[in-house]
Coordinates of C-alpha atoms in Angstrom, one line a residue:
M27 CA -15.2 17.6 -6.9
N28 CA -18.4 15.8 -6.6
R29 CA -19.3 13.7 -3.7
A30 CA -18.1 10.2 -4.4
G31 CA -17.9 6.8 -3.3
G32 CA -15.3 4.2 -3.4
V33 CA -14.1 0.3 -2.3
L34 CA -11.0 -0.4 -0.5
L35 CA -9.8 -3.6 -1.4
S36 CA -6.0 -5.2 -1.6
V37 CA -5.4 -6.5 -4.9
T38 CA -4.6 -9.7 -2.7
S39 CA -7.7 -10.4 -2.1
L40 CA -9.3 -10.6 -5.4
P41 CA -10.4 -13.8 -6.7
S42 CA -7.8 -14.5 -9.0
K43 CA -6.6 -18.1 -10.2
Y44 CA -3.4 -19.6 -8.8
G45 CA -3.5 -18.5 -5.0
I46 CA -3.5 -14.7 -4.8
G47 CA -5.2 -11.7 -6.3
C48 CA -3.3 -10.2 -9.2
F49 CA -3.7 -8.5 -12.4
S50 CA -6.0 -11.2 -14.1
K51 CA -9.4 -11.2 -15.7
S52 CA -10.6 -11.2 -11.8
A53 CA -9.3 -7.4 -11.5
Y54 CA -10.9 -6.4 -14.8
D55 CA -14.2 -8.0 -13.7
F56 CA -14.0 -6.3 -10.0
V57 CA -13.4 -2.9 -12.2
D58 CA -16.8 -3.6 -14.1
W59 CA -18.3 -4.9 -11.1
L60 CA -17.6 -1.6 -9.3
K61 CA -18.8 0.6 -11.9
E62 CA -22.0 -1.2 -11.9
A63 CA -22.4 -0.8 -8.0
G64 CA -21.9 3.1 -8.7
Q65 CA -18.4 3.5 -7.5
T66 CA -15.8 6.0 -8.5
Y67 CA -12.9 5.0 -6.6
W68 CA -10.7 1.9 -6.1
Q69 CA -8.3 2.0 -3.1
I70 CA -5.7 -0.5 -3.0
L71 CA -2.7 -1.0 -0.8
P72 CA 1.0 -0.7 -1.6
L73 CA 2.0 -2.5 -4.8
G74 CA 5.6 -3.0 -4.0
P75 CA 7.5 -6.5 -3.4
T76 CA 6.9 -7.7 0.3
S77 CA 9.7 -9.0 2.4
Y78 CA 9.4 -11.2 5.7
G79 CA 6.0 -10.9 7.4
D80 CA 4.5 -9.9 3.8
S81 CA 3.5 -6.7 4.6
P82 CA 3.0 -4.3 1.7
Y83 CA 4.3 -1.3 3.9
Q84 CA 7.8 -3.3 4.5
S85 CA 9.1 -3.4 0.8
F86 CA 12.3 -4.3 -1.1
S87 CA 11.6 -0.8 -3.2
T88 CA 9.4 2.0 -3.0
F89 CA 9.3 1.9 -7.1
A90 CA 8.9 -1.6 -8.2
G91 CA 6.2 -3.8 -8.4
N92 CA 5.0 -6.9 -6.3
P93 CA 5.9 -10.2 -9.1
Y94 CA 3.0 -11.9 -7.3
F95 CA 0.5 -9.5 -9.0
I96 CA 1.9 -10.6 -12.6
S97 CA -1.1 -12.7 -13.8
L98 CA -0.3 -16.1 -14.8
E99 CA -3.2 -16.4 -17.3
A100 CA -1.8 -13.4 -19.1
L101 CA 1.6 -15.3 -19.7
V102 CA -0.1 -18.2 -20.6
E103 CA -1.9 -16.1 -23.4
E104 CA 1.4 -14.9 -24.6
G105 CA 2.9 -18.6 -24.7
A106 CA 5.4 -18.0 -22.4
L107 CA 3.6 -20.2 -19.9
T108 CA 1.5 -23.4 -20.4
R109 CA -2.0 -24.0 -18.3
E110 CA -0.6 -27.2 -17.3
E111 CA 2.5 -25.9 -15.9
C112 CA 0.7 -23.5 -13.7
E113 CA -2.2 -26.0 -12.6
A114 CA 0.5 -28.2 -11.8
A115 CA 2.1 -25.5 -9.2
D116 CA 0.8 -25.7 -5.6
F117 CA -0.2 -22.6 -4.7
G118 CA -2.2 -23.6 -1.4
K119 CA -5.8 -25.3 -1.0
K120 CA -8.0 -22.4 0.5
P121 CA -9.2 -20.1 -1.9
E122 CA -10.1 -17.6 1.0
S123 CA -6.4 -17.1 2.2
V124 CA -3.0 -16.8 0.7
D125 CA -0.3 -19.1 1.3
Y126 CA 2.6 -16.8 0.7
E127 CA 5.2 -19.5 1.8
K128 CA 3.9 -21.8 -1.3
M129 CA 3.5 -18.5 -3.4
Y130 CA 7.0 -17.6 -3.0
L131 CA 8.1 -21.5 -3.7
A132 CA 5.7 -21.8 -6.5
R133 CA 5.2 -18.6 -8.5
Y134 CA 9.0 -17.6 -9.1
P135 CA 10.1 -20.7 -10.9
L136 CA 7.2 -20.2 -13.1
L137 CA 8.2 -16.7 -13.9
R138 CA 11.8 -17.6 -14.2
K139 CA 10.5 -20.1 -17.2
A140 CA 8.3 -16.9 -18.6
Y141 CA 11.7 -14.9 -18.8
E142 CA 13.7 -17.9 -20.4
R143 CA 11.2 -18.0 -22.8
S144 CA 10.5 -14.4 -23.3
R145 CA 13.3 -13.5 -25.4
V146 CA 12.8 -10.2 -24.0
S147 CA 16.2 -8.4 -24.7
E148 CA 15.0 -8.2 -28.0
N149 CA 11.8 -6.6 -27.1
E150 CA 11.8 -2.8 -28.2
D151 CA 9.1 -2.1 -25.4
Y152 CA 11.2 -3.7 -22.8
Q153 CA 14.4 -1.8 -23.8
R154 CA 12.2 1.3 -23.7
F155 CA 11.2 0.8 -20.4
V156 CA 14.8 -0.4 -18.7
A157 CA 16.0 2.7 -20.6
D158 CA 13.4 4.9 -18.6
N159 CA 13.8 3.4 -15.2
G160 CA 17.3 3.0 -15.3
W161 CA 17.4 5.8 -12.2
W162 CA 15.8 3.2 -10.3
L163 CA 15.7 -0.2 -11.9
G164 CA 19.2 -0.8 -12.0
D165 CA 20.1 -0.6 -8.5
Y166 CA 16.7 -2.6 -7.5
A167 CA 17.7 -5.7 -10.1
L168 CA 21.2 -5.6 -8.7
F169 CA 20.0 -5.2 -5.2
M170 CA 17.6 -8.4 -5.8
A171 CA 19.9 -10.6 -7.8
V172 CA 22.5 -10.4 -4.9
K173 CA 19.9 -11.0 -2.1
D174 CA 19.1 -14.1 -3.8
R175 CA 23.0 -14.9 -4.3
F176 CA 23.1 -14.4 -0.6
D177 CA 20.2 -16.8 0.5
G178 CA 18.0 -13.8 1.2
A179 CA 20.0 -12.4 3.9
P180 CA 19.3 -8.5 4.4
W181 CA 21.9 -6.1 2.5
T182 CA 23.5 -5.2 6.0
E183 CA 24.5 -8.7 6.4
W184 CA 26.4 -9.0 2.8
A185 CA 29.9 -8.8 2.5
E186 CA 31.6 -5.8 3.1
D187 CA 32.6 -4.8 -0.7
I188 CA 29.0 -5.2 -1.9
R189 CA 27.2 -4.1 1.1
L190 CA 29.3 -0.8 1.0
R191 CA 28.8 -0.5 -2.9
Q192 CA 32.5 -0.5 -3.8
Q193 CA 32.9 -0.5 -7.5
N194 CA 35.0 -3.4 -7.9
A195 CA 32.2 -5.5 -6.4
M196 CA 29.7 -3.9 -8.5
D197 CA 31.1 -4.4 -11.7
Y198 CA 31.8 -8.1 -10.5
Y199 CA 28.2 -8.9 -9.5
R200 CA 26.7 -7.0 -12.7
R201 CA 29.0 -9.6 -14.7
E202 CA 28.3 -12.6 -12.7
L203 CA 24.6 -12.2 -12.2
Y204 CA 23.8 -10.7 -15.7
F205 CA 21.0 -13.1 -16.2
D206 CA 19.4 -12.8 -12.6
I207 CA 19.5 -9.1 -13.1
E208 CA 17.6 -9.2 -16.5
F209 CA 15.1 -11.5 -14.9
Q210 CA 14.5 -8.8 -12.2
Q211 CA 14.1 -6.2 -15.1
Y212 CA 11.7 -8.4 -16.9
L213 CA 9.5 -9.1 -13.9
Q214 CA 9.4 -5.3 -13.6
Y215 CA 8.9 -4.5 -17.1
T216 CA 6.0 -7.3 -17.1
F217 CA 4.2 -5.7 -13.8
Y218 CA 4.3 -2.3 -15.2
M219 CA 2.7 -2.8 -18.4
Q220 CA 0.1 -5.6 -16.9
W221 CA -0.7 -3.0 -14.3
M222 CA -0.9 0.0 -16.7
K223 CA -3.2 -1.7 -19.1
L224 CA -5.5 -2.4 -15.9
K225 CA -5.2 1.2 -14.8
N226 CA -6.2 2.3 -18.2
Y227 CA -9.5 -0.1 -18.3
A228 CA -10.5 1.4 -14.9
N229 CA -10.1 4.7 -16.2
E230 CA -11.9 4.2 -19.0
K231 CA -14.9 2.7 -17.1
G232 CA -14.9 5.8 -14.6
I233 CA -13.2 3.8 -11.8
R234 CA -9.9 5.9 -10.5
L235 CA -7.4 4.4 -8.6
I236 CA -5.9 5.4 -5.2
G237 CA -2.6 4.1 -4.2
D238 CA -0.9 4.0 -1.1
I239 CA 2.6 4.7 -0.1
P240 CA 4.2 4.4 3.2
I241 CA 6.1 7.4 4.6
Y242 CA 9.2 5.4 5.6
V243 CA 11.0 2.5 3.1
A244 CA 12.4 -0.6 4.5
M245 CA 15.9 -1.2 6.0
D246 CA 16.3 -4.0 3.8
S247 CA 15.4 -2.2 0.6
A248 CA 17.3 -1.1 -2.7
D249 CA 16.5 2.7 -1.6
T250 CA 18.5 2.4 1.8
W251 CA 21.3 0.2 -0.1
A252 CA 21.5 2.3 -2.9
H253 CA 21.0 5.8 -1.4
P254 CA 22.7 5.7 2.2
E255 CA 23.2 9.6 1.8
L256 CA 19.2 9.9 2.1
F257 CA 18.7 8.4 5.6
Q258 CA 20.1 8.7 9.2
L259 CA 23.2 6.0 8.7
D260 CA 26.8 6.0 10.3
E261 CA 29.7 5.8 7.9
N262 CA 29.5 1.9 7.7
N263 CA 25.6 2.3 6.8
V264 CA 24.2 1.4 10.1
P265 CA 21.2 3.3 11.4
L266 CA 21.8 6.0 13.9
A267 CA 18.0 5.8 14.7
V268 CA 14.9 3.9 13.5
A269 CA 11.1 4.9 13.3
G270 CA 8.2 4.0 15.5
C271 CA 5.4 5.7 17.4
P272 CA 5.4 6.5 21.3
P273 CA 3.6 4.5 24.0
D274 CA 0.2 5.4 24.4
G275 CA -3.0 3.9 25.5
F276 CA -3.1 0.9 22.7
S277 CA 0.6 -0.1 23.4
A278 CA 2.7 0.7 26.6
T279 CA 5.8 0.5 25.2
G280 CA 5.0 2.0 21.8
Q281 CA 5.6 0.6 18.2
L282 CA 9.2 -0.1 17.2
W283 CA 8.8 -0.2 13.1
G284 CA 12.9 -0.2 12.8
N285 CA 12.6 1.7 9.2
P286 CA 15.6 4.0 8.9
L287 CA 14.7 8.2 9.3
Y288 CA 15.3 10.4 6.7
R289 CA 18.3 13.1 6.8
W290 CA 15.8 15.7 6.0
D291 CA 18.5 18.3 6.2
Y292 CA 20.1 16.7 3.0
H293 CA 16.7 16.4 1.4
R294 CA 16.1 20.0 1.8
E295 CA 19.8 20.7 0.3
M296 CA 18.8 18.8 -2.8
G297 CA 15.6 20.1 -3.1
Y298 CA 13.8 17.3 -2.1
E299 CA 14.3 16.0 -5.5
W300 CA 14.0 12.2 -4.3
W301 CA 10.6 13.0 -2.9
I302 CA 9.8 14.4 -6.3
S303 CA 11.1 11.5 -8.2
R304 CA 9.1 9.2 -5.7
L305 CA 5.9 11.1 -6.1
E306 CA 6.0 11.8 -9.7
Y307 CA 6.2 8.1 -10.5
C308 CA 3.7 7.6 -8.2
F309 CA 0.9 9.4 -10.2
R310 CA 2.0 7.3 -13.2
L311 CA 1.1 4.6 -11.6
Y312 CA -2.3 6.0 -9.6
D313 CA -4.7 8.7 -10.0
V314 CA -4.6 9.7 -6.1
V315 CA -1.8 8.6 -3.8
R316 CA -2.9 8.0 0.0
I317 CA 0.3 8.9 2.0
D318 CA 0.7 6.8 4.9
H319 CA 1.6 8.2 8.5
F320 CA 1.5 12.0 7.2
R321 CA 2.0 13.2 10.7
G322 CA 5.8 12.2 10.0
F323 CA 6.5 15.2 7.9
D324 CA 5.4 17.5 10.7
E325 CA 7.1 15.6 13.5
Y326 CA 8.8 12.2 13.4
Y327 CA 9.5 10.3 16.4
S328 CA 13.3 8.9 16.5
I329 CA 14.1 6.0 18.6
P330 CA 17.9 5.1 18.9
Y331 CA 19.3 2.1 17.2
G332 CA 19.4 -1.0 19.0
A333 CA 16.3 -0.3 21.6
A334 CA 14.4 -3.0 22.4
S335 CA 11.4 -1.0 22.6
A336 CA 10.1 2.7 21.8
V337 CA 9.9 3.8 25.2
N338 CA 12.9 6.2 25.0
G339 CA 12.3 7.8 21.6
H340 CA 11.8 11.5 21.2
W341 CA 10.4 13.6 18.5
E342 CA 12.1 15.3 15.8
K343 CA 10.9 18.2 13.3
G344 CA 10.0 17.1 9.9
P345 CA 10.5 19.0 6.5
G346 CA 6.7 20.6 7.2
I347 CA 5.0 22.4 4.4
D348 CA 8.7 23.1 2.7
L349 CA 8.4 19.8 1.1
F350 CA 4.9 19.8 -0.3
A351 CA 5.6 23.3 -1.9
R352 CA 8.6 22.0 -3.6
V353 CA 6.6 19.1 -4.9
E354 CA 3.8 21.3 -6.1
E355 CA 6.1 23.7 -7.9
A356 CA 8.1 20.7 -9.8
L357 CA 4.6 18.6 -10.3
G358 CA 1.7 20.7 -10.3
R359 CA -1.2 20.2 -7.8
R360 CA -1.9 16.9 -7.5
E361 CA -4.5 14.7 -5.7
V362 CA -3.3 13.6 -2.4
I363 CA -5.0 11.8 0.8
A364 CA -3.2 12.6 4.0
E365 CA -3.5 9.6 6.4
D366 CA -3.6 11.9 9.5
L367 CA -4.6 9.3 12.2
G368 CA -3.2 8.7 15.3
Y369 CA -2.3 11.4 17.8
V370 CA -2.8 14.5 16.0
T371 CA -1.2 17.5 17.2
D372 CA -2.1 21.5 16.3
S373 CA 1.1 21.7 14.3
V374 CA -0.1 18.4 12.2
R375 CA -3.6 19.9 11.9
K376 CA -2.1 23.1 10.4
L377 CA 0.1 21.1 8.2
V378 CA -2.7 19.3 6.6
R379 CA -4.6 22.7 6.1
D380 CA -1.8 24.4 4.4
S381 CA -1.1 21.4 2.3
G382 CA -5.2 21.5 1.3
F383 CA -5.1 17.8 1.2
P384 CA -8.1 16.0 2.6
G385 CA -7.1 14.1 5.7
M386 CA -9.2 10.7 6.9
K387 CA -11.9 10.6 9.3
V388 CA -12.6 7.1 10.8
L389 CA -16.0 6.0 12.1
E390 CA -14.4 3.4 14.4
F391 CA -12.4 5.6 16.3
A392 CA -15.8 8.2 17.2
F393 CA -16.8 6.1 20.2
D394 CA -14.0 5.5 21.9
S395 CA -14.8 6.1 25.7
R396 CA -11.4 7.4 26.5
D397 CA -12.2 10.3 24.0
S398 CA -16.0 10.7 24.1
G399 CA -18.0 13.9 23.4
S400 CA -19.9 15.8 20.5
A401 CA -16.3 17.2 19.6
S402 CA -14.8 14.1 18.6
D403 CA -13.4 14.8 15.1
Y404 CA -14.5 11.1 13.8
L405 CA -18.2 11.7 14.6
P406 CA -19.7 12.2 11.0
H407 CA -21.4 15.4 12.1
N408 CA -17.8 16.9 12.2
Y409 CA -16.7 15.8 9.1
P410 CA -15.5 18.5 6.9
E411 CA -16.1 18.5 3.3
N412 CA -12.4 18.2 2.3
S413 CA -12.1 14.6 4.0
V414 CA -12.3 11.1 2.9
A415 CA -14.4 9.4 5.5
Y416 CA -14.1 5.3 6.3
T417 CA -15.9 2.9 8.2
G418 CA -12.4 1.4 9.0
T419 CA -9.2 1.2 7.3
H420 CA -7.0 -2.1 6.5
D421 CA -5.5 -1.8 9.9
N422 CA -8.9 -1.6 11.7
E423 CA -11.5 -4.5 12.5
T424 CA -14.3 -5.0 10.3
I425 CA -17.4 -2.7 11.2
A426 CA -19.2 -5.8 12.4
G427 CA -16.2 -7.1 14.1
W428 CA -15.5 -3.8 15.9
F429 CA -19.1 -3.3 17.0
S430 CA -19.1 -6.7 18.7
S431 CA -15.5 -6.0 20.3
I432 CA -16.1 -2.5 21.8
T433 CA -17.5 -2.3 25.4
E434 CA -21.1 -2.0 26.4
T435 CA -20.6 1.6 27.1
E436 CA -19.2 2.1 23.7
R437 CA -22.0 0.3 21.8
Q438 CA -24.8 2.1 24.0
A439 CA -22.9 5.4 22.9
A440 CA -23.1 4.2 19.0
R441 CA -26.8 3.4 19.2
D442 CA -27.7 6.5 20.7
Y443 CA -25.7 8.5 17.9
L444 CA -27.5 6.1 15.3
C445 CA -31.1 7.0 16.9
D446 CA -31.2 3.0 16.6
H447 CA -31.8 0.6 19.7
H448 CA -33.9 -1.9 17.3
T449 CA -31.7 -3.1 14.6
P450 CA -30.1 -6.5 15.4
D451 CA -26.2 -6.3 15.9
T452 CA -26.0 -8.8 12.8
L453 CA -27.4 -6.1 10.4
L454 CA -26.0 -2.8 12.1
Y455 CA -23.2 -2.8 9.8
K456 CA -25.4 -1.2 7.1
S457 CA -26.7 1.7 9.5
F458 CA -22.8 2.3 9.9
I459 CA -22.0 2.6 6.6
A460 CA -25.2 4.7 5.9
L461 CA -23.9 7.1 8.5
V462 CA -20.6 7.8 6.9
M463 CA -22.1 7.9 3.7
R464 CA -24.2 11.0 4.4
S465 CA -21.5 12.7 5.9
S466 CA -20.2 15.9 4.3
A467 CA -17.0 14.2 3.3
K468 CA -16.7 14.4 -0.4
R469 CA -15.2 11.3 -0.8
C470 CA -16.2 8.2 1.3
I471 CA -14.4 4.7 0.9
I472 CA -15.8 1.6 2.5
P473 CA -13.7 -1.8 2.9
L474 CA -15.4 -4.7 1.2
Q475 CA -15.8 -6.7 4.0
D476 CA -17.5 -4.2 5.5
Y477 CA -19.9 -3.8 2.9
M478 CA -20.5 -7.8 3.1
G479 CA -20.7 -7.3 6.9
L480 CA -17.9 -10.1 7.7
D481 CA -16.4 -10.5 11.0
N482 CA -12.9 -10.2 12.0
C483 CA -12.1 -13.5 10.6
C484 CA -11.8 -11.7 7.2
R485 CA -9.8 -8.5 8.8
I486 CA -6.7 -7.9 6.6
N487 CA -4.3 -6.8 9.1
Q488 CA -3.8 -6.7 13.0
P489 CA -0.9 -4.5 13.7
S490 CA 2.0 -5.3 15.3
T491 CA 1.3 -9.0 14.6
V492 CA 2.8 -11.4 12.3
G493 CA 1.7 -14.8 10.8
K494 CA -1.7 -14.1 10.1
N495 CA -2.0 -10.8 8.1
W496 CA -2.7 -9.6 4.4
Q497 CA -4.2 -13.2 3.8
W498 CA -8.0 -12.5 3.4
R499 CA -9.3 -13.1 -0.2
L500 CA -12.8 -13.2 -1.9
K501 CA -14.3 -16.1 -3.3
K502 CA -15.8 -15.4 -7.0
E503 CA -19.8 -16.2 -5.9
E504 CA -19.5 -13.2 -3.0
L505 CA -19.2 -10.5 -5.7
S506 CA -23.1 -11.3 -6.4
D507 CA -25.3 -9.0 -8.0
T508 CA -27.3 -8.6 -4.9
L509 CA -24.1 -7.0 -3.1
M510 CA -23.7 -4.9 -6.2
D511 CA -27.3 -3.8 -6.0
E512 CA -27.0 -2.7 -2.1
I513 CA -23.6 -1.1 -3.0
R514 CA -25.4 1.1 -5.8
A515 CA -28.7 1.6 -4.1
V516 CA -26.8 3.0 -0.8
T517 CA -24.3 5.2 -2.7
K518 CA -26.9 6.8 -4.9
R519 CA -28.9 7.4 -1.9
Y520 CA -26.5 9.9 -0.6
G521 CA -25.6 11.5 -3.6
R522 CA -22.2 9.5 -4.7
T523 CA -22.6 8.0 -8.0
K524 CA -21.9 9.9 -10.8
E525 CA -25.9 10.4 -11.8
S526 CA -26.7 11.4 -8.3

């Protein structure tokens, strides 16, 4: 693999019409822009349908796509909607941010109109999609239809018969909610067709898509409801323990995520068939898959269900290399990025090394005064070739915001490392980008906000907070030729364009 560069940008952040980035003309324009900027990769965030908090890492399904990403412009072109209907809807008044409440209230009625006009049941491509994806789509569509019937309540609060999937209840709701179920299937068909068209366009332009999947699924998901046997639940499908991470220097009480934990003994007995199916589907959607919280495959943090914090959790052994050996046996060698950030033990390092997957190196972690010294894994001179270098990720501050927020001692250490005590703080983001670009890491992915030198007002996520995340959006004019030329120049300078 040659040296290459890429950009990290959530689909939601594209400057599409109608309130949120989606698979519209703006996405195709961005692909063209990336090509002209000399990039090889576009890394995105998870594409699943989001739940409370709007986090793409808490989805109603690990297989389904988010209907927000369906291009309304494309539906207008198909004749399923009119431009007047779309223009009349209220998606919010701020083009620089997503208003998720307005998105929910405005977009779904339009999508329902499109479905009702589509006569989709007569569409052979739709019929083929439903047949080919029946192994997950039927349960997901029923899950979402029943969830709507119960006013959005989590499945753990549904009536007992459908909560426990008793056959008479399943049959009843399939009959009662027939058209609601078909609507959900229509949304997934439309999402898939639009996404694959965009992916194929990107690949034709030489842009490869890096997808992102959480290690865990949400408790309130079709995955957990339909397959409780995969998770650590009791006979009433109540969790025995949930996921999180322990107390550390950043959080005195740790993080309580609340996701159900896997029954790894059962997965092993079943030959990891669910994981194989999950990853096989991901490799249909993406060229490369980044797996979030990779260390959980080595050891995972188990917190008693009902605990108020993560303080009383403990570590359990995960499946280790056995899972990935079985995946490779079934699917062949595929491209995976292991998100190996956080507290990394020797056994985690060994798992990443044994898997052969590149890990992640994040510059913002390099100058932490609590972990100083030239041996830091995050100092660019220590990056191995088989790694992916970042200034920061979706969970970090922007590089400009980070430099303004760290201590004076840390700023001094960063400038010493750069051998640069003269560049104004407002321009130093360019020096940090150049620093990771010239590392030995074969792939280098830079968040677009960092290329733009934006501060933390444009941060996409601040972990352990709700109500202000996943909202930042580009304005069309910000994807300028000047920015494109700057990105191309630095990418070429360090040998990361195709012609370098």
